[in-house]
Amino acid sequence: MGTASLDENFYQLRIIPLAAGKGQRLDVLRRLILLHPGFRSGIVRKKQLVSFAIQYHLGEGCVMTGFKSVGSLQRVRGWLALGLLAPFSLSAVAETVAAQAAEDNSFDLPALTIEGNRLYDMLPSEETGGYSVDAATVGTKTPAALKDIPQSITVYTQDYVKDRQFVHLDDLAKYTAGLRTLTNDSGRSSIYARGYEYSEFNIDGLPAPMASIFGTVPSLAAFDRVEIMRGPAGLFSSTSELGGIVNMVRKRPTAEFQGHIEGSYGTWDTNHEEIDLSGPLDEAGRVRGRFIASRDDTNGEVDYNANTSNTYYGALDIDLDDATTLSFGLMHEVKNITPHNGYPATLSGEVPDFSHSRFLGADWNYFDGKTTDLVAELTHRFDNGGYGRVAARGSHRDTNYLYAFTATNATTGANSERASARDFTQDTYSLDASYSQPFETFGQVSEFVVGSDYKNYDTEYLNGTTNLGAINVNTYSPKQFAKPSPNYSTETGMQEEEYGLYSKVTFRPVERLALIAGGRFSWYRGDFYTTTLSSGATTNDSKRVDGHFTPYGGLVYDLTDNHALYASYSQVFKPQSDTDSNGRVLKPREGEQYEFGLKSSYFGGDLNTRFSVFRLTDKNRATTVYDADGVATTDSVASGKTRVKGAEVEVSGKLTPNWELLAGYTWMETETVKGDAETTFFIMPRNQASLWSKYTISQGPLTGLALGGGISAMSNFHSESGGVRIDAPGYATVDAMLSYPVTSKLTATLNVNNLFDRDYLSRVGSTSTFNFYGPSRSMMVGARYDF
């Protein structure tokens, strides 16, 4: 990758093999172009003058050793595209390169005149490597340079996920500054940003609900990278959360065969196995497939608290022609968990000092969940530089659970055991069609996108609670109570439908300024019912929204080629499905955010930084009602008006070619402007920081040895319900990793979490439940073999 700024003449580049196949030759040449600083992500924001000469050396492959100006500058106009460059033939150029290289070990590639189109594909992070990328798709409809998106975005790459051995999205979120994970079983935790829970997650920009209570937090096995945007994203999803959007980008089939198997084993019988196979399915390489199977299993530090997750993923990409691709992806995950719901607290707000292995559930606790997602996508690149995309996602969720947990009497402080049961099914569908087109304005490149989307969520569940009897938490045994039958008391159903029209324009009146404006019209329909099973009485309600307009605005100003100021204004309007004690649906939520910041890049784009400040206002947010014993009910109330303000700093990328860094800090403050203070915001610490770094030795007998380490820290936080406040002191934990390439294909790894065995509370809830200790020190040893 580049190690100098754009206006310098020489750049050090990585090794690129020159293969024999036509498709591979194309890949070599387009990499040659994209590796130029400013083109690394394929995003060209304005006309630029570029020319280059390349020296190759024949050996096992061709080695690209330099990138130089050859004097005669040639114009690169518009937006570069993978495989769609004119007016010359890429295959012809690549064949000429191969022929010259065969005759002479080195040569100069003549200056080329290139007229191209905007790049609408990003190279996957598993291919580019490292902890940083230049671009993202979250909050947009096509890849955009991070500097050109006027909101806070963090992208987690495949290298980072593998180095940390994360299993589910909530595992990753625990180590992300500005995000707060409310600890529960892996794949069953709540994720918050800026005080708001992520209630949906996208797959390639297509949404479906995500809820910790139903265990629908996804596995990471099928995804190349995770894109997290903080703050409202009402332009492309007016009913999204104020906390932002999580976009999971699928691993795609590769043009060449590749594969790996990996396995690991560690503390508490934790183990992981995975196989990943990918490659062309026909001789021409127009049909490509991929299959991944992954299993994660642990007995957990807490007695009885087993957790097994099996994930399967299949993908198929078909090139219908040189400009049109049809893609499919199928994901299926099965979770089998013995749930642990934490510990009670005293009426004075103290969490008992139990052993970390203490289990206050029952030996018959179970949580069984299945999720299936099918994604289909059709894309076309038009000759005029435009890009069209039609994509759909269908999701099915099926969750059934019965588990015991503690309750605390709000008057006497006496403890009892209850059993909660639910039988949940959900079918959701989402569809999106969009068209993007770059156009020239005053010698600059601007762009517009127009589109329409649709989503339909159909949910039904049975809910019930059984009182099992009084307990003494000090002598309680998980075998104390016999397994009851699910005592369902209510049936709840909801069908929500939304469709919208949206448009956004990025207008560049001068070279350094981009003005961004957009809007969305939304139509919403929601039908809800709650039936009391004992009496058969049913409460019905419905909500309608017609043509609600959601505006969006922003600007980006380039101070230099490496530093850009930005500002944005965004809104959300979110009809709610939460009901009050009378079964009536609460009023829609309304929220808005102002954000300002500075984004910078260094070392030719290898290191990226972001500083941002924000103010967010929210009205009518639903909050859970707790009963007299501090146990959450299914009822909600509107919370009034809340204001959140904060600041964030983030650094990601390479300090040197061998030294990776990912670090962040968040400061946040919450004010209740109108109504009662919300307990949800109290769980967000005022200060939160995370750091992870990895250094790889590049020479000597230990070449390839990678040493990694990091720290995760937060200040004091607390929760409050039923007039009882539970405080948790701030804490910091240290993690470490080591990996070594035993051979060119076999890599061994060691991960240690909570290296210094810090004892701390990771979450506080109510006097009844959801008070958790953080896990003790643990280790994981693994190996990976690449085909």
Coordinates of N, CA and C in Angstrom, one line a residue, residues 3 15 19 42 47 51 163-164 222 224 291 359 364 479 486 490 498 544 556 621 645 715 722 729 779:
T3 N 2.9 4.6 0.8 CA 3.5 5.0 2.1 C 3.9 6.5 1.9
I15 N 3.2 -7.2 -3.1 CA 3.4 -8.3 -4.1 C 2.1 -8.7 -4.7
A19 N -1.0 -14.2 -12.8 CA -1.4 -15.5 -13.1 C -1.7 -15.7 -14.6
G42 N -11.0 2.4 -4.7 CA -11.7 2.5 -5.9 C -12.6 3.8 -5.9
K47 N -11.6 14.7 -10.6 CA -10.6 14.4 -11.6 C -9.2 14.5 -11.0
S51 N -0.2 9.0 -13.8 CA 0.5 8.1 -14.8 C 1.4 7.2 -14.0
D163 N -8.4 -12.3 14.8 CA -7.3 -12.2 15.8 C -7.9 -12.2 17.2
R164 N -9.2 -11.7 17.4 CA -9.8 -11.7 18.7 C -10.7 -12.9 19.0
A222 N -20.3 -15.9 8.7 CA -20.6 -15.7 7.3 C -20.2 -14.3 6.8
D224 N -17.7 -10.9 6.1 CA -16.3 -10.4 5.8 C -16.0 -9.2 6.7
F291 N -19.0 -22.2 0.7 CA -19.6 -22.9 1.8 C -18.8 -22.7 3.0
F359 N -24.7 -20.6 40.0 CA -25.8 -20.6 39.0 C -27.1 -20.6 39.8
W364 N -32.9 -27.6 34.4 CA -33.7 -27.8 33.2 C -33.9 -26.6 32.3
K479 N -31.3 -28.0 41.3 CA -32.2 -29.1 41.2 C -33.4 -29.0 42.2
P486 N -44.8 -25.0 30.4 CA -44.9 -23.6 30.1 C -46.3 -23.0 30.5
T490 N -50.5 -15.1 27.8 CA -50.9 -14.2 26.8 C -50.3 -14.6 25.4
E498 N -43.8 -1.4 5.9 CA -43.3 -0.1 5.6 C -42.8 0.0 4.2
R544 N -51.1 3.9 11.6 CA -50.9 4.3 10.2 C -50.1 5.6 10.1
V556 N -19.1 18.0 3.5 CA -17.7 17.5 3.8 C -16.8 18.6 3.1
R621 N -39.8 7.7 23.6 CA -39.1 6.3 23.6 C -39.8 5.4 24.6
K645 N -25.5 14.0 24.6 CA -24.4 14.7 23.9 C -23.1 14.0 24.2
S715 N -15.8 3.9 32.8 CA -16.0 4.6 34.1 C -17.2 4.0 34.8
G722 N -37.5 0.6 40.6 CA -38.2 0.4 41.8 C -37.7 1.2 43.0
P729 N -18.6 -0.1 39.9 CA -17.4 0.8 39.7 C -16.8 0.5 38.3
M779 N -8.2 -18.8 28.4 CA -7.2 -18.9 27.3 C -7.8 -19.8 26.2

